Short mmCIF file of C-alpha atoms and ligand atoms in Angstrom, two decimals:
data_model
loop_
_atom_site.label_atom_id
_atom_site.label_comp_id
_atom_site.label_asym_id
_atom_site.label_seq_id
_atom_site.Cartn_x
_atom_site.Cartn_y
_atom_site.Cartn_z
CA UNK A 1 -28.05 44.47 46.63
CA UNK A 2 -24.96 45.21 44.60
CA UNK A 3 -23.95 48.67 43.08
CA UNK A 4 -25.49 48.56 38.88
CA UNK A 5 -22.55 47.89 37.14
CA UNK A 6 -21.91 50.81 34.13
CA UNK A 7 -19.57 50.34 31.87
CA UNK A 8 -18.53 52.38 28.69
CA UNK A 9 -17.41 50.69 25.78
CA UNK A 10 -15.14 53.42 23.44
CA UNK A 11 -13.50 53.18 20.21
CA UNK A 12 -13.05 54.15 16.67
CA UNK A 13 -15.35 52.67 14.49
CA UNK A 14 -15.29 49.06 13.54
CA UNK A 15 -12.94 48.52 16.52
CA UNK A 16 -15.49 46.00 17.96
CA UNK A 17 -17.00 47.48 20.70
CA UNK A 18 -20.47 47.27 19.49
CA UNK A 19 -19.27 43.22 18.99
CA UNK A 20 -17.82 42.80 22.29
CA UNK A 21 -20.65 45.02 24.26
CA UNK A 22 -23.51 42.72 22.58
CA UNK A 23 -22.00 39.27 23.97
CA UNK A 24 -20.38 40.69 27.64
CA UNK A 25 -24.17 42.58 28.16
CA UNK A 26 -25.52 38.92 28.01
CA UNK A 27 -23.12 37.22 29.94
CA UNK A 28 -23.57 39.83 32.79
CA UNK A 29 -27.15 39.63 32.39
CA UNK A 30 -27.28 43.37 31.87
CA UNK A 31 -29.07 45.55 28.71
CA UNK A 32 -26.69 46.04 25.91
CA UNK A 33 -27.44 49.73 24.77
CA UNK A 34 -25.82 50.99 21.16
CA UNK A 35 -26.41 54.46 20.01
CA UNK A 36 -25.81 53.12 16.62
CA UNK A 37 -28.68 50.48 16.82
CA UNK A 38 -31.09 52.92 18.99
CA UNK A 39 -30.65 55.76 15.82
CA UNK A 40 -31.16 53.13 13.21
CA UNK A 41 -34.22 52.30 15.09
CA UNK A 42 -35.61 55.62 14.88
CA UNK A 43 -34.37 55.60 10.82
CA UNK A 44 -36.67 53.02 9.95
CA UNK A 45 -39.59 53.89 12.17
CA UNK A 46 -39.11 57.21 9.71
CA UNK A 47 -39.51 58.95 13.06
CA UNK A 48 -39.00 63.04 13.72
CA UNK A 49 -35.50 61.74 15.44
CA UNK A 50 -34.69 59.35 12.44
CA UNK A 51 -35.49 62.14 9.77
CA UNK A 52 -32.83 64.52 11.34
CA UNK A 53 -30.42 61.65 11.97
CA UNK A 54 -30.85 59.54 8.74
CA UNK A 55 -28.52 62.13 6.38
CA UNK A 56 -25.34 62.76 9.19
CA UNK A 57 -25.16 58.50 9.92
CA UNK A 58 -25.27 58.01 5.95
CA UNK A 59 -22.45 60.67 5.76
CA UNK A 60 -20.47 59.17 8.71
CA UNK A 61 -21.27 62.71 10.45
CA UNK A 62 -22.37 62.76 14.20
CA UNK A 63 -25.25 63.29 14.44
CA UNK A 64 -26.56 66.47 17.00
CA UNK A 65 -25.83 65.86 20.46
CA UNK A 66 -29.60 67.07 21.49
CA UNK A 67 -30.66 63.71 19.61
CA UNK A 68 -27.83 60.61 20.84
CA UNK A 69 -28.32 63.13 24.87
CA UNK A 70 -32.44 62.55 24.71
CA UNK A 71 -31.78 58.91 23.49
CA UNK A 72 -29.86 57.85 26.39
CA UNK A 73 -31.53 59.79 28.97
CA UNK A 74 -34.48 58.29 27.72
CA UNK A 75 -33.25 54.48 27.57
CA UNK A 76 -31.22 54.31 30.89
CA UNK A 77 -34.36 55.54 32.72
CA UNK A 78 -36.10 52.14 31.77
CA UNK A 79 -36.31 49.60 34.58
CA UNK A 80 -34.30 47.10 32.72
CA UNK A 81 -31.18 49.53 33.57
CA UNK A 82 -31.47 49.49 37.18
CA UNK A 83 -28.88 46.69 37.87
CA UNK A 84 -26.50 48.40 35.27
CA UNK A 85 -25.75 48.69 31.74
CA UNK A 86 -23.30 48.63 29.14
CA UNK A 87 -23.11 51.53 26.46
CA UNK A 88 -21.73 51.70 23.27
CA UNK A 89 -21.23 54.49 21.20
CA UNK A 90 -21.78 56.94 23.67
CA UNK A 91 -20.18 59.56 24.54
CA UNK A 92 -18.68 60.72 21.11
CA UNK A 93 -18.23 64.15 22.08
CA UNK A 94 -17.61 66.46 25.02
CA UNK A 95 -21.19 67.78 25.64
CA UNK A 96 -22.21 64.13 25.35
CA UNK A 97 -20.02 62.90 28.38
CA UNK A 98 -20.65 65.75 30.35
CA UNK A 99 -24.44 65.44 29.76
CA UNK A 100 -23.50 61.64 30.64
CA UNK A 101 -21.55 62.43 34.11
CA UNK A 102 -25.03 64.87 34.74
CA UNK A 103 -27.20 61.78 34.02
CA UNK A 104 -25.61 59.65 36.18
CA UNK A 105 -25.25 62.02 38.95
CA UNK A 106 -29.33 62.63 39.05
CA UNK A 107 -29.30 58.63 39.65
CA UNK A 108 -26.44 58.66 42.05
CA UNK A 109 -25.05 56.41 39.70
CA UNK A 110 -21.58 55.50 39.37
CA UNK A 111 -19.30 54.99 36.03
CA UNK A 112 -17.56 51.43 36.68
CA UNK A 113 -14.74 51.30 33.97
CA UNK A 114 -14.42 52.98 30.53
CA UNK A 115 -12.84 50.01 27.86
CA UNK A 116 -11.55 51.91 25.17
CA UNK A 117 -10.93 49.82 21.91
CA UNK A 118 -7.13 50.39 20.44
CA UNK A 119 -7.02 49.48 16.96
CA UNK A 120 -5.43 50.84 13.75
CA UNK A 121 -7.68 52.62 11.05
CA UNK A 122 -6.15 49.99 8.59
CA UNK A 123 -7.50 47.34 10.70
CA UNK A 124 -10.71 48.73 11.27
CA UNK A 125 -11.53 49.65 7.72
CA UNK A 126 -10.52 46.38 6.37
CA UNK A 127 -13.76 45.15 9.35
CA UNK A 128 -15.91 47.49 8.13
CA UNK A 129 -15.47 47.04 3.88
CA UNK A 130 -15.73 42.90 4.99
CA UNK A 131 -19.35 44.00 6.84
CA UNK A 132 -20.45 46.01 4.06
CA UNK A 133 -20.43 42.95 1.73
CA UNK A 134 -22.94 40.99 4.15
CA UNK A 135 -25.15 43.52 5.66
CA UNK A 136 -24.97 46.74 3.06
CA UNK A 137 -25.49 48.98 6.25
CA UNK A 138 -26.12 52.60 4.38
CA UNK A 139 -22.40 54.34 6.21
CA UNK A 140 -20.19 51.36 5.34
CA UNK A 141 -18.53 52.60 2.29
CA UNK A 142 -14.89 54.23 1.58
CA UNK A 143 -15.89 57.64 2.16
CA UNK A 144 -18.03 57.44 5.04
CA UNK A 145 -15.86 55.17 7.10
CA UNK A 146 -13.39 57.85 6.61
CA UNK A 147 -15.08 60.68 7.59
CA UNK A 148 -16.43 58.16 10.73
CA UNK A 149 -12.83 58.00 11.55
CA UNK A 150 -11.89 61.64 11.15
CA UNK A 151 -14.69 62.42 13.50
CA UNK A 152 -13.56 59.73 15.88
CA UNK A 153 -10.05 60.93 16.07
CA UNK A 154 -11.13 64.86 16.47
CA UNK A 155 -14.19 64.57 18.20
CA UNK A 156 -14.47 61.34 20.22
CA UNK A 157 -10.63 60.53 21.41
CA UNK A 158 -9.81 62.99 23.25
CA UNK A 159 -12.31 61.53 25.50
CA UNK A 160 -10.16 58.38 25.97
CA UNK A 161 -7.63 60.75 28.01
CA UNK A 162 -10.64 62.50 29.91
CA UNK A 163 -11.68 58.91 31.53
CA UNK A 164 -8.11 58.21 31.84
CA UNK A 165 -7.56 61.13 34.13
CA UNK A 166 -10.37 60.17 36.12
CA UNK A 167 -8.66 56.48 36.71
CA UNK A 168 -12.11 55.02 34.55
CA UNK A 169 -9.87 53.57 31.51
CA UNK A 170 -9.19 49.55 31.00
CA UNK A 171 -7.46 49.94 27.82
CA UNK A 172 -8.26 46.53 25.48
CA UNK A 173 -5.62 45.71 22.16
CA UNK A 174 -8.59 45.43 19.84
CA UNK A 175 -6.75 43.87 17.03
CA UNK A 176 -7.39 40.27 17.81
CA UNK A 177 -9.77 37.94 16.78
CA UNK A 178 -13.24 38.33 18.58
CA UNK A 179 -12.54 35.15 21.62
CA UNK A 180 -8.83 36.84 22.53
CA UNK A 181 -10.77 40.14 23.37
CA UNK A 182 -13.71 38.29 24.55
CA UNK A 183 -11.57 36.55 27.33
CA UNK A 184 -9.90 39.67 28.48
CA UNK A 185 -12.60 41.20 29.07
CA UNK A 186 -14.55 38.73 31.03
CA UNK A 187 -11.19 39.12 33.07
CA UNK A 188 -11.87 42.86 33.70
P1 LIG B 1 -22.33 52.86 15.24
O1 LIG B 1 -23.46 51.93 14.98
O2 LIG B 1 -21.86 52.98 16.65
O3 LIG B 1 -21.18 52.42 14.26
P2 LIG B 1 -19.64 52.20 14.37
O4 LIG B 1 -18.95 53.28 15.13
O5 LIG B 1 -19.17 51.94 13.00
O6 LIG B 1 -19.46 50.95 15.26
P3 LIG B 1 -20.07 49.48 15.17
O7 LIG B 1 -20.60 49.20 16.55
O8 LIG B 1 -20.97 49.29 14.03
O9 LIG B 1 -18.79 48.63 14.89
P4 LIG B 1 -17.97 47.67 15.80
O10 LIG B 1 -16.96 48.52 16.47
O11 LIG B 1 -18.79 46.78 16.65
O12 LIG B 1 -22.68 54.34 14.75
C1 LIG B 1 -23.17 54.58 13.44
C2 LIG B 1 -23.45 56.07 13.21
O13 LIG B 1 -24.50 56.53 14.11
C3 LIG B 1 -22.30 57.04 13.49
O14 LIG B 1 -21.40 57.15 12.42
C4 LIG B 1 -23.08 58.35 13.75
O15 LIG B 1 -23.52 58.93 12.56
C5 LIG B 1 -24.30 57.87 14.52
N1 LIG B 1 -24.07 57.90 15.97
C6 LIG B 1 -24.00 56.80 16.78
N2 LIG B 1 -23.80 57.19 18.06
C7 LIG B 1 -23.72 58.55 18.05
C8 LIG B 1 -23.48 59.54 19.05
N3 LIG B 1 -23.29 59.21 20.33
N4 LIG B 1 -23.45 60.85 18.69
C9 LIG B 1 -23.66 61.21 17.42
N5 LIG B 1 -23.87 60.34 16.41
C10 LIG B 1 -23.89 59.02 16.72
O16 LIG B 1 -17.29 46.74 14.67
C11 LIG B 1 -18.13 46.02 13.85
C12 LIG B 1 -17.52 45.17 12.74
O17 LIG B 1 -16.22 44.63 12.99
C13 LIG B 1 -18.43 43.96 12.61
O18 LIG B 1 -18.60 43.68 11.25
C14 LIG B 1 -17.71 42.82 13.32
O19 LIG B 1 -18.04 41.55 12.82
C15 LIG B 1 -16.28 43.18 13.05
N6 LIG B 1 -15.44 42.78 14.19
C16 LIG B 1 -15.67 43.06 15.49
N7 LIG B 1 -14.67 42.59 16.27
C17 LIG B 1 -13.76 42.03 15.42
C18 LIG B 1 -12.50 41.37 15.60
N8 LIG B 1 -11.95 41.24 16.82
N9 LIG B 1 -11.85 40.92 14.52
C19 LIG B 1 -12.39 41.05 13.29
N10 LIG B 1 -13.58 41.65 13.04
C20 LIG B 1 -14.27 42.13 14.09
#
């Protein structure tokens, strides 16, 4: 049997990672696993985890690590993740990769590749103003994709040079059109 196949995808928001993770999960046959979509889960079930979430995501704030660490520890001990999985939106922070490496080291699991998303804020925030006209998702307004990127570039990049020293990082120019990324990263 092979080795599951783990794979990070990293990025500011809007850069397309939750996009790209969605349609490379099903080509590899693997579970596609978003932090985003797992916590707005929990917001609508009006669950104890949704009730502390449901102000910071409005706000484009992260929400506590205890919360996005339980998540995943819960979700990537489900059978469906024992050939692999790709994960987006997590880690964001510091204690949330090193809880991450700890995970994964329980499972004698090991991290395949880290695709971080390099786009420009202008870029992105032109994505996410476009989205908020179809789907009205509560964060994507002016101010909270702001402070989304703010938090991003303080709390969540440095983490791009973290999996870079550790030889993990396939770096992906994110500010094509969805088939140009698509096709490098089948590639990868
Ligand atoms: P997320 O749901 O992860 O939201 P996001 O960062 O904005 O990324 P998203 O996946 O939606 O966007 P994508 O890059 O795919 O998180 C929401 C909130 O949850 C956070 O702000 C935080 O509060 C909380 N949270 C989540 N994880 C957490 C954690 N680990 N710790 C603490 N808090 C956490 O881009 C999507 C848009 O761009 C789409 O509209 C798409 O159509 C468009 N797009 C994609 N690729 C494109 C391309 N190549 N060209 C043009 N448009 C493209």
């Amino acid at each position: 049997m092979s080795a599951p196949r783990i794979l990070i995808f990293l990025g500011p928001p809007g850069s397309g990672k939750g996009t790209q993770a969605k349609m490379m999960a099903e080509r590899l046959g693997l579970p596609h696993i978003s932090l985003g979509d797992l916590l707005r889960e929990e917001v609508k079930k009006d669950s104890p985890i949704g009730r502390r979430a449901k102000e910071s995501m409005n706000a484009g704030k992260l929400v506590p690590d205890e919360l996005t660490i339980e998540l995943t520890r819960q979700r990537i001990s489900r059978p469906d993740c024992r050939p692999g999985f790709i994960i987006d939106g997590f880690p964001r922070s510091a204690a949330q990769a090193e809880a991450l490496d700890r995970m994964l080291a329980e499972k004698k699991l090991d991290l395949e590749a880290v695709v971080y998303f390099r786009v420009s804020e202008e870029e992105t925030v032109k994505r996410l103003l476009g989205r908020a006209q179809l789907e009205g998702r509560a964060d994507d307004n002016i101010e909270s994709i702001r402070t989304r990127f703010e938090v991003y570039e303080k709390t969540t990049s440095p983490l791009i040079d973290h999996y870079r020293s550790l030889g993990k990082l396939a770096e992906i120019d994110a500010a094509r059109s969805i088939e140009a990324i698509s096709r490098d990263l089948a590639r990868l």
